[in-house]
């Protein structure tokens, strides 16, 4: 049944708001009428709230009491495909629809009245009096280049009062201007030729172009080692999409990667795309959100939440590094942007390209089954070959206590930097040391609010909890036995590794890349650019460096502890280690020089380690797939995690046990419930955490059964319940 697309003044319309009401509300269309999908402001009790006209009113309320829509906002109505997407995404993730709508309306100033807004940018003169507050404002301006900010945003980012900003404007250190109406983005020249592609690249590009030209839904796995030209190839699909007047979205897992990507787009298409991530100013976010809806932006590059922009006509979604765990949002609405990209595309006749050197098992299986098409890029572009990978058997290495770089790796580093090449040492542990122990009493310093050890960050001079972020100064005495001067670090973090490197290679320039060492995304970007230009000899990094950065002079990758990811009982431990090791190794030898990767391991005979070294990738995936199939685990079965948390430990276990007892709706579809069991991290921010795991057969109607199951019980007020469909982490 086709729904009306326009409602005349006085018609009953159903409006969906972001309020947790569990249903739409009826209003009367305002004077002048409104379109289906229109963004509106409606009265709700004494307040006015933002909403979207969802369809015809449902009726059944006292007609005399139905109020009129307050006003229609100055934004393009949300298209029907987008509305459907939100409904389906809400159903899939068992998220209330209003919460889904809130994800899709994160546009600052959406409800602002039309008309100019005042914005601030850097002015002509330096501040006359340099107070600390003023310096912070100027630092924010530096961080964002030439960006403009509204008063409240600038004050907020700098952590100062608005009067500081106004004071700076008054003396000319800031210029104050009326921002024009949000302008469309410059057009990308889709017709410009790209780089001359190799035969293999051209075949892949032609296939993607044809798919986009077909104008219907489809998903393609674009698989190729880092450096094989995947980006070059999918930019051809972008060109085709733009040439057809449709919009394209490229999702990247890491803000720091966008700088490189933006430059490439500008090279290729003569202008920059719209950018959507946490490092973009509110003024730009507002503009992009609007332009997505109006069709005033052709290409958007962004983080996972860009998937919820109200594109007017989305024809292509690229998910680059599709295996990356950051595509899974782990708080608030729990969704996987990769899977939601496929859903969204299927509803708006768009193509999806999943690009990766190491796709996740789900994607690999979908490609094997023919649900996704698969395009392979075999060789690296140009002379560069995949690095040679070797295990260093740590059982045979003489290692002094407190050191982590074995003689074999140390010699390799010395040789590389001696030739003016770069070496990367990979250790996926932030901070100085993961454990701080008292040598007098054996006490290990833990977080007061979480079931986790405090991690020493010597750079900050503090102990930090990686679960809740709480921190404290490094104490002088043991908190337990009060002995002074007996606290000692145990195990390495990147900061401690940096000390070892400085001691072993005193002449080398060392750069540590760890997210916590940089004050802003821009500072990190600058550092990465500097390293790429040769600004460091030895790079020490966490998994931050595994993600697609291009360091041409880098020829050696040393993995300090290749066994790290294999510990623990995570379903995906093998898969993750395999991906991470290959990604990291792929950093070496991206330009002409041949690279080498050394993996320090105590178990070189471990099947995962052997698969990594042998390079028999499909063999690894087949074995991993067979193991999952035998266990009925994803993607051959379905999982859902239920995470309960409460300050009251008894309440959380009791509720979990009660849920487990009432599992009839789940059994009906052949699913089982495991638990309740204390979560691996059993307490976070003072809340006790308990998990249940639901495991069902593939193809079962899991969401419906889960909803029915959970509806039987009302959690006590202090208890939080989160449902994690297709969980990726089990902490
Ligand atoms: P991937 O995305 O697979 O890691 P890229 O597309 O980033 O690979 O390509 C790696 C490098 O090789 C980039 O610097 C890219 O510009 C270059 N490159 C790839 N293909 C070509 C080509 N056909 N002509 C010129 N340069 C290319
Ligand atoms: Zn904590």
CSV table of C-alpha atoms in Angstrom, one decimal, residues 59-473:
chain,number,residue,atom,x,y,z
A,59,UNK,CA,-6.3,8.0,15.3
A,60,UNK,CA,-8.0,6.6,18.3
A,61,UNK,CA,-7.2,9.7,20.4
A,62,UNK,CA,-9.8,12.3,21.4
A,63,UNK,CA,-9.7,14.5,18.2
A,64,UNK,CA,-10.3,17.6,20.3
A,65,UNK,CA,-7.0,17.1,22.2
A,66,UNK,CA,-4.8,16.5,19.3
A,67,UNK,CA,-2.4,19.4,18.9
A,68,UNK,CA,-0.9,20.8,15.7
A,69,UNK,CA,2.7,20.4,14.6
A,70,UNK,CA,4.6,23.4,15.8
A,71,UNK,CA,6.6,24.0,12.7
A,72,UNK,CA,8.3,22.3,9.9
A,73,UNK,CA,12.1,22.6,10.1
A,74,UNK,CA,14.2,23.9,7.3
A,75,UNK,CA,15.7,20.5,6.3
A,76,UNK,CA,15.0,18.1,3.4
A,77,UNK,CA,12.4,15.5,4.5
A,78,UNK,CA,13.8,12.1,5.4
A,79,UNK,CA,13.3,9.8,2.5
A,80,UNK,CA,11.3,6.6,2.7
A,81,UNK,CA,14.3,4.3,2.3
A,82,UNK,CA,15.9,6.0,5.2
A,83,UNK,CA,12.8,5.6,7.4
A,84,UNK,CA,12.7,2.0,6.4
A,85,UNK,CA,16.3,1.6,7.2
A,86,UNK,CA,15.8,3.0,10.7
A,87,UNK,CA,12.9,0.6,11.3
A,88,UNK,CA,14.8,-2.4,10.1
A,89,UNK,CA,18.0,-1.5,11.9
A,90,UNK,CA,16.0,-1.0,15.1
A,91,UNK,CA,14.3,-4.4,14.6
A,92,UNK,CA,17.6,-6.1,13.9
A,93,UNK,CA,19.5,-4.6,16.9
A,94,UNK,CA,16.5,-4.7,19.2
A,95,UNK,CA,16.9,-1.0,19.7
A,96,UNK,CA,13.8,1.2,20.4
A,97,UNK,CA,13.1,3.2,17.2
A,98,UNK,CA,13.4,6.6,19.0
A,99,UNK,CA,17.0,5.7,19.9
A,100,UNK,CA,17.6,4.9,16.3
A,101,UNK,CA,16.1,8.2,15.3
A,102,UNK,CA,18.4,10.0,17.7
A,103,UNK,CA,21.4,8.4,15.9
A,104,UNK,CA,20.1,9.8,12.6
A,105,UNK,CA,19.4,13.3,13.9
A,106,UNK,CA,22.8,14.1,15.4
A,107,UNK,CA,22.9,17.3,13.6
A,108,UNK,CA,23.9,20.3,15.7
A,109,UNK,CA,21.5,23.2,15.3
A,110,UNK,CA,19.0,21.1,13.4
A,111,UNK,CA,16.2,22.9,15.2
A,112,UNK,CA,17.8,26.4,14.9
A,113,UNK,CA,15.6,28.9,13.2
A,114,UNK,CA,16.6,29.5,9.7
A,115,UNK,CA,18.7,32.7,9.1
A,116,UNK,CA,22.3,33.5,9.8
A,117,UNK,CA,24.3,32.3,12.7
A,118,UNK,CA,27.2,34.0,14.2
A,119,UNK,CA,30.5,32.1,13.9
A,120,UNK,CA,34.1,32.8,15.0
A,121,UNK,CA,37.5,32.1,13.5
A,122,UNK,CA,41.0,33.2,13.9
A,123,UNK,CA,41.4,37.0,13.6
A,124,UNK,CA,44.1,39.3,12.3
A,125,UNK,CA,45.9,40.1,15.6
A,126,UNK,CA,47.3,38.1,18.4
A,127,UNK,CA,45.6,38.2,21.8
A,128,UNK,CA,46.7,41.3,23.7
A,129,UNK,CA,46.9,39.6,27.1
A,130,UNK,CA,47.9,35.9,27.1
A,131,UNK,CA,45.9,34.3,29.8
A,132,UNK,CA,45.7,30.5,30.1
A,133,UNK,CA,42.1,30.6,29.1
A,134,UNK,CA,42.8,32.6,26.0
A,135,UNK,CA,45.7,30.3,25.1
A,136,UNK,CA,43.3,27.4,25.2
A,137,UNK,CA,41.0,29.1,22.7
A,138,UNK,CA,43.9,29.8,20.4
A,139,UNK,CA,45.1,26.2,20.7
A,140,UNK,CA,41.7,24.9,19.6
A,141,UNK,CA,41.8,27.2,16.5
A,142,UNK,CA,45.3,25.8,15.7
A,143,UNK,CA,44.0,22.2,16.1
A,144,UNK,CA,41.3,22.8,13.6
A,145,UNK,CA,43.1,24.9,11.0
A,146,UNK,CA,40.9,27.5,9.5
A,147,UNK,CA,37.6,26.2,10.9
A,148,UNK,CA,34.7,28.4,12.1
A,149,UNK,CA,32.9,27.7,15.3
A,150,UNK,CA,29.8,28.9,17.0
A,151,UNK,CA,30.2,30.7,20.3
A,152,UNK,CA,29.2,27.8,22.5
A,153,UNK,CA,31.2,25.2,20.6
A,154,UNK,CA,34.4,27.2,20.7
A,155,UNK,CA,34.0,27.9,24.4
A,156,UNK,CA,33.1,24.2,25.0
A,157,UNK,CA,36.1,22.8,23.1
A,158,UNK,CA,38.5,25.2,24.9
A,159,UNK,CA,36.8,24.7,28.3
A,160,UNK,CA,36.4,28.4,28.9
A,161,UNK,CA,33.4,30.6,29.4
A,162,UNK,CA,31.7,32.3,26.5
A,163,UNK,CA,32.9,35.7,27.8
A,164,UNK,CA,36.6,34.7,27.1
A,165,UNK,CA,35.6,34.1,23.5
A,166,UNK,CA,33.7,37.3,23.3
A,167,UNK,CA,36.7,39.2,24.8
A,168,UNK,CA,39.0,37.8,22.2
A,169,UNK,CA,36.6,38.8,19.4
A,170,UNK,CA,36.3,42.3,20.8
A,171,UNK,CA,40.0,42.9,20.5
A,172,UNK,CA,40.3,41.3,17.1
A,173,UNK,CA,42.1,38.0,17.9
A,174,UNK,CA,38.9,36.3,16.7
A,175,UNK,CA,36.9,37.4,13.8
A,176,UNK,CA,33.2,37.3,14.1
A,177,UNK,CA,31.0,36.8,11.1
A,178,UNK,CA,27.5,35.9,10.1
A,179,UNK,CA,27.7,32.4,8.6
A,180,UNK,CA,25.9,32.2,5.3
A,181,UNK,CA,23.3,29.6,4.7
A,182,UNK,CA,25.0,26.2,4.6
A,183,UNK,CA,26.5,25.9,1.2
A,184,UNK,CA,26.7,22.8,-1.0
A,185,UNK,CA,30.1,21.1,-1.3
A,186,UNK,CA,32.2,21.7,-4.4
A,187,UNK,CA,31.4,19.3,-7.1
A,188,UNK,CA,33.8,16.4,-7.6
A,189,UNK,CA,34.9,16.0,-11.2
A,190,UNK,CA,33.9,12.4,-11.8
A,191,UNK,CA,34.9,12.5,-15.4
A,192,UNK,CA,38.5,13.2,-14.8
A,193,UNK,CA,40.7,10.1,-15.6
A,194,UNK,CA,42.2,8.3,-12.6
A,195,UNK,CA,45.6,6.6,-12.5
A,196,UNK,CA,46.4,4.1,-15.3
A,197,UNK,CA,45.4,0.9,-13.7
A,198,UNK,CA,47.1,-2.5,-14.0
A,199,UNK,CA,45.3,-5.2,-15.9
A,200,UNK,CA,44.1,-6.8,-12.7
A,201,UNK,CA,43.0,-3.5,-11.1
A,202,UNK,CA,41.2,-2.5,-14.3
A,203,UNK,CA,39.3,-5.8,-14.4
A,204,UNK,CA,38.1,-5.2,-10.8
A,205,UNK,CA,37.3,-1.6,-11.4
A,206,UNK,CA,35.3,-2.4,-14.5
A,207,UNK,CA,33.3,-5.0,-12.6
A,208,UNK,CA,32.5,-2.5,-9.8
A,209,UNK,CA,31.6,0.2,-12.3
A,210,UNK,CA,29.2,-2.1,-14.0
A,211,UNK,CA,27.7,-3.0,-10.7
A,212,UNK,CA,27.2,0.6,-9.8
A,213,UNK,CA,25.8,1.4,-13.2
A,214,UNK,CA,23.2,-1.4,-12.8
A,215,UNK,CA,21.6,0.7,-10.1
A,216,UNK,CA,20.5,-2.1,-7.9
A,217,UNK,CA,21.7,-3.6,-4.7
A,218,UNK,CA,24.7,-5.9,-4.5
A,219,UNK,CA,27.7,-6.5,-2.2
A,220,UNK,CA,31.3,-7.1,-3.3
A,221,UNK,CA,34.2,-8.2,-1.3
A,222,UNK,CA,37.3,-6.4,-2.7
A,223,UNK,CA,40.1,-8.5,-1.4
A,224,UNK,CA,43.8,-7.6,-1.8
A,225,UNK,CA,46.9,-7.2,0.2
A,226,UNK,CA,47.7,-3.7,1.5
A,227,UNK,CA,49.2,-1.8,-1.3
A,228,UNK,CA,47.5,-3.7,-4.0
A,229,UNK,CA,45.4,-0.7,-5.1
A,230,UNK,CA,42.1,-1.4,-3.5
A,231,UNK,CA,41.6,2.3,-2.8
A,232,UNK,CA,42.5,3.1,-6.4
A,233,UNK,CA,40.0,0.6,-7.6
A,234,UNK,CA,37.0,1.6,-5.4
A,235,UNK,CA,37.6,5.2,-6.3
A,236,UNK,CA,36.6,4.1,-9.8
A,237,UNK,CA,33.3,2.9,-8.4
A,238,UNK,CA,32.9,6.2,-6.7
A,239,UNK,CA,33.5,8.0,-10.0
A,240,UNK,CA,30.8,5.9,-11.7
A,241,UNK,CA,28.4,6.6,-8.9
A,242,UNK,CA,29.0,10.4,-9.0
A,243,UNK,CA,28.8,10.4,-12.8
A,244,UNK,CA,25.3,9.0,-12.4
A,245,UNK,CA,24.3,11.8,-10.1
A,246,UNK,CA,24.1,9.6,-7.0
A,247,UNK,CA,25.9,9.9,-3.7
A,248,UNK,CA,28.7,7.8,-2.4
A,249,UNK,CA,29.9,7.1,1.2
A,250,UNK,CA,33.3,5.8,2.1
A,251,UNK,CA,33.6,4.5,5.7
A,252,UNK,CA,37.1,4.4,7.2
A,253,UNK,CA,37.9,2.9,10.6
A,254,UNK,CA,40.2,5.6,11.9
A,255,UNK,CA,40.0,9.4,11.8
A,256,UNK,CA,43.7,9.5,11.4
A,257,UNK,CA,43.4,7.8,8.0
A,258,UNK,CA,41.1,10.4,6.5
A,259,UNK,CA,43.8,12.9,5.9
A,260,UNK,CA,45.6,10.7,3.5
A,261,UNK,CA,42.3,9.7,1.9
A,262,UNK,CA,41.1,13.3,1.5
A,263,UNK,CA,44.3,14.2,-0.3
A,264,UNK,CA,43.8,11.3,-2.7
A,265,UNK,CA,40.2,12.3,-3.4
A,266,UNK,CA,41.3,15.8,-4.1
A,267,UNK,CA,44.0,14.5,-6.5
A,268,UNK,CA,41.5,12.3,-8.2
A,269,UNK,CA,38.4,14.5,-8.4
A,270,UNK,CA,39.7,18.0,-8.0
A,271,UNK,CA,37.9,18.7,-4.7
A,272,UNK,CA,37.5,17.4,-1.2
A,273,UNK,CA,34.6,15.3,-0.1
A,274,UNK,CA,32.4,16.0,3.0
A,275,UNK,CA,33.9,14.7,6.2
A,276,UNK,CA,32.0,13.2,9.1
A,277,UNK,CA,33.7,12.1,12.3
A,278,UNK,CA,34.3,13.3,15.8
A,279,UNK,CA,37.1,15.6,14.8
A,280,UNK,CA,34.9,17.8,12.6
A,281,UNK,CA,33.5,21.1,13.9
A,282,UNK,CA,29.8,21.3,14.6
A,283,UNK,CA,29.4,24.0,12.0
A,284,UNK,CA,30.7,21.6,9.4
A,285,UNK,CA,28.7,18.7,10.7
A,286,UNK,CA,25.6,20.7,10.5
A,287,UNK,CA,26.4,21.6,6.9
A,288,UNK,CA,27.2,18.1,5.9
A,289,UNK,CA,24.1,16.6,7.5
A,290,UNK,CA,21.9,19.1,5.6
A,291,UNK,CA,23.7,18.7,2.4
A,292,UNK,CA,23.5,14.9,2.6
A,293,UNK,CA,19.7,15.4,2.7
A,294,UNK,CA,19.5,18.0,0.0
A,295,UNK,CA,22.0,16.3,-2.4
A,296,UNK,CA,24.5,19.1,-1.9
A,297,UNK,CA,27.3,16.7,-1.3
A,298,UNK,CA,28.4,13.9,-3.7
A,299,UNK,CA,31.0,12.0,-1.6
A,300,UNK,CA,31.2,11.7,2.1
A,301,UNK,CA,34.0,10.1,4.0
A,302,UNK,CA,33.4,9.2,7.6
A,303,UNK,CA,33.3,7.1,10.6
A,304,UNK,CA,30.7,4.5,11.2
A,305,UNK,CA,28.0,7.0,12.3
A,306,UNK,CA,28.1,8.5,8.8
A,307,UNK,CA,25.9,5.6,7.9
A,308,UNK,CA,23.0,7.4,9.6
A,309,UNK,CA,23.3,10.6,7.5
A,310,UNK,CA,20.0,11.3,5.6
A,311,UNK,CA,21.4,10.8,2.1
A,312,UNK,CA,19.1,11.8,-0.6
A,313,UNK,CA,20.2,9.2,-3.1
A,314,UNK,CA,22.9,6.9,-1.9
A,315,UNK,CA,24.3,4.7,-4.6
A,316,UNK,CA,27.5,3.3,-3.1
A,317,UNK,CA,28.9,2.5,0.3
A,318,UNK,CA,32.5,1.5,0.6
A,319,UNK,CA,33.5,-0.1,4.0
A,320,UNK,CA,37.3,0.1,3.9
A,321,UNK,CA,39.2,-2.3,6.2
A,322,UNK,CA,35.9,-4.0,6.7
A,323,UNK,CA,37.3,-6.4,9.3
A,324,UNK,CA,38.1,-3.6,11.6
A,325,UNK,CA,36.6,-4.0,15.1
A,326,UNK,CA,35.9,-0.3,15.4
A,327,UNK,CA,32.9,-0.7,13.0
A,328,UNK,CA,31.1,-2.3,15.9
A,329,UNK,CA,29.7,0.3,18.2
A,330,UNK,CA,30.0,-1.1,21.7
A,331,UNK,CA,28.0,1.3,23.7
A,332,UNK,CA,24.6,3.0,23.4
A,333,UNK,CA,23.1,1.5,20.3
A,334,UNK,CA,25.1,-1.7,19.6
A,335,UNK,CA,25.4,-2.1,15.9
A,336,UNK,CA,27.9,-3.2,13.4
A,337,UNK,CA,28.3,-0.6,10.7
A,338,UNK,CA,29.5,-3.2,8.1
A,339,UNK,CA,26.3,-5.2,8.5
A,340,UNK,CA,24.1,-2.0,8.6
A,341,UNK,CA,25.8,-0.8,5.4
A,342,UNK,CA,24.6,-3.9,3.7
A,343,UNK,CA,21.1,-3.4,5.1
A,344,UNK,CA,21.0,0.3,4.1
A,345,UNK,CA,22.2,-0.4,0.6
A,346,UNK,CA,19.7,-3.2,0.1
A,347,UNK,CA,16.9,-0.7,0.9
A,348,UNK,CA,18.1,2.1,-1.5
A,349,UNK,CA,19.4,0.1,-4.5
A,350,UNK,CA,23.0,0.8,-3.7
A,351,UNK,CA,26.2,-1.2,-4.1
A,352,UNK,CA,28.4,-2.1,-1.2
A,353,UNK,CA,32.1,-2.6,-1.5
A,354,UNK,CA,33.8,-4.4,1.5
A,355,UNK,CA,37.5,-3.8,1.1
A,356,UNK,CA,40.1,-5.6,3.1
A,357,UNK,CA,43.4,-7.6,3.0
A,358,UNK,CA,42.0,-9.8,5.8
A,359,UNK,CA,38.2,-9.9,5.6
A,360,UNK,CA,36.4,-11.2,8.7
A,361,UNK,CA,35.2,-14.8,8.6
A,362,UNK,CA,31.6,-13.8,8.1
A,363,UNK,CA,32.4,-11.9,4.9
A,364,UNK,CA,34.7,-14.7,3.7
A,365,UNK,CA,31.9,-17.2,4.2
A,366,UNK,CA,29.3,-15.0,2.5
A,367,UNK,CA,31.6,-14.7,-0.5
A,368,UNK,CA,32.2,-18.4,-0.6
A,369,UNK,CA,28.4,-19.0,-0.5
A,370,UNK,CA,27.9,-16.6,-3.4
A,371,UNK,CA,25.9,-14.0,-1.4
A,372,UNK,CA,28.7,-11.5,-2.0
A,373,UNK,CA,30.7,-11.2,-5.1
A,374,UNK,CA,34.5,-11.5,-4.7
A,375,UNK,CA,37.2,-9.6,-6.5
A,376,UNK,CA,40.8,-10.3,-5.8
A,377,UNK,CA,43.8,-8.1,-6.3
A,378,UNK,CA,46.8,-10.4,-6.0
A,379,UNK,CA,49.9,-8.4,-6.3
A,380,UNK,CA,51.1,-5.2,-4.7
A,381,UNK,CA,51.3,-2.3,-7.0
A,382,UNK,CA,54.7,-1.6,-8.4
A,383,UNK,CA,57.8,-3.4,-7.2
A,384,UNK,CA,56.8,-3.9,-3.6
A,385,UNK,CA,56.3,-7.5,-2.5
A,386,UNK,CA,54.6,-8.7,0.6
A,387,UNK,CA,57.1,-8.8,3.4
A,388,UNK,CA,58.8,-12.0,4.2
A,389,UNK,CA,57.4,-13.3,7.5
A,390,UNK,CA,59.5,-15.2,10.0
A,391,UNK,CA,58.9,-16.4,13.5
A,392,UNK,CA,61.5,-15.7,16.2
A,393,UNK,CA,61.4,-18.5,18.7
A,394,UNK,CA,61.7,-16.7,22.0
A,395,UNK,CA,62.5,-19.9,23.9
A,396,UNK,CA,65.8,-19.8,22.1
A,397,UNK,CA,66.5,-16.1,22.6
A,398,UNK,CA,68.6,-14.9,25.5
A,399,UNK,CA,66.5,-12.1,27.0
A,400,UNK,CA,67.6,-10.1,30.1
A,401,UNK,CA,64.8,-9.4,32.6
A,402,UNK,CA,63.0,-6.2,31.9
A,403,UNK,CA,63.8,-6.4,28.2
A,404,UNK,CA,61.5,-7.5,25.4
A,405,UNK,CA,63.5,-7.1,22.2
A,406,UNK,CA,65.4,-10.3,21.5
A,407,UNK,CA,68.9,-10.3,20.0
A,408,UNK,CA,67.5,-11.5,16.6
A,409,UNK,CA,65.0,-8.6,16.3
A,410,UNK,CA,67.5,-6.1,17.7
A,411,UNK,CA,70.1,-7.0,15.1
A,412,UNK,CA,67.5,-6.7,12.3
A,413,UNK,CA,66.5,-3.2,13.6
A,414,UNK,CA,70.1,-2.1,13.7
A,415,UNK,CA,70.7,-3.3,10.2
A,416,UNK,CA,67.6,-1.5,8.8
A,417,UNK,CA,68.1,1.8,10.5
A,418,UNK,CA,71.8,1.6,9.5
A,419,UNK,CA,70.7,1.7,5.9
A,420,UNK,CA,68.4,4.7,6.5
A,421,UNK,CA,65.2,2.6,6.5
A,422,UNK,CA,62.5,2.6,9.1
A,423,UNK,CA,61.6,-0.1,11.6
A,424,UNK,CA,58.3,-0.6,13.3
A,425,UNK,CA,58.0,-2.3,16.7
A,426,UNK,CA,54.4,-3.4,17.3
A,427,UNK,CA,53.1,-4.0,20.8
A,428,UNK,CA,49.4,-3.8,21.4
A,429,UNK,CA,49.6,-2.3,24.9
A,430,UNK,CA,49.1,1.3,25.8
A,431,UNK,CA,51.0,2.8,28.7
A,432,UNK,CA,54.2,1.9,30.5
A,433,UNK,CA,53.3,-1.3,32.2
A,434,UNK,CA,50.1,-3.3,32.4
A,435,UNK,CA,50.6,-4.3,36.0
A,436,UNK,CA,52.1,-2.5,39.0
A,437,UNK,CA,53.0,-4.8,41.9
A,438,UNK,CA,54.3,-4.2,45.4
A,439,UNK,CA,57.5,-6.1,45.9
A,440,UNK,CA,57.0,-6.0,49.7
A,441,UNK,CA,53.5,-7.6,49.9
A,442,UNK,CA,52.7,-8.8,46.3
A,443,UNK,CA,49.7,-6.5,46.0
A,444,UNK,CA,48.7,-5.5,42.5
A,445,UNK,CA,47.1,-2.1,42.1
A,446,UNK,CA,43.6,-2.4,40.8
A,447,UNK,CA,40.9,0.0,40.0
A,448,UNK,CA,38.5,1.0,42.8
A,449,UNK,CA,35.5,0.8,40.5
A,450,UNK,CA,36.3,-2.0,38.1
A,451,UNK,CA,37.6,-5.5,38.2
A,452,UNK,CA,40.7,-4.5,36.3
A,453,UNK,CA,44.3,-3.6,37.1
A,454,UNK,CA,45.5,-0.1,36.8
A,455,UNK,CA,47.9,0.6,34.0
A,456,UNK,CA,50.9,2.8,34.6
A,457,UNK,CA,51.1,5.7,32.1
A,458,UNK,CA,54.5,7.2,32.9
A,459,UNK,CA,54.1,9.9,30.3
A,460,UNK,CA,51.1,11.1,32.2
A,461,UNK,CA,52.6,10.2,35.6
A,462,UNK,CA,49.4,8.4,36.5
A,463,UNK,CA,47.8,5.0,36.9
A,464,UNK,CA,44.9,4.6,34.5
A,465,UNK,CA,42.0,2.1,34.4
A,466,UNK,CA,41.5,1.1,30.7
A,467,UNK,CA,37.9,0.0,31.6
A,468,UNK,CA,36.5,3.2,33.1
A,469,UNK,CA,39.2,5.7,32.4
A,470,UNK,CA,39.6,6.6,36.1
A,471,UNK,CA,43.1,7.7,37.0
A,472,UNK,CA,45.2,8.6,40.0
A,473,UNK,CA,48.7,9.9,40.5
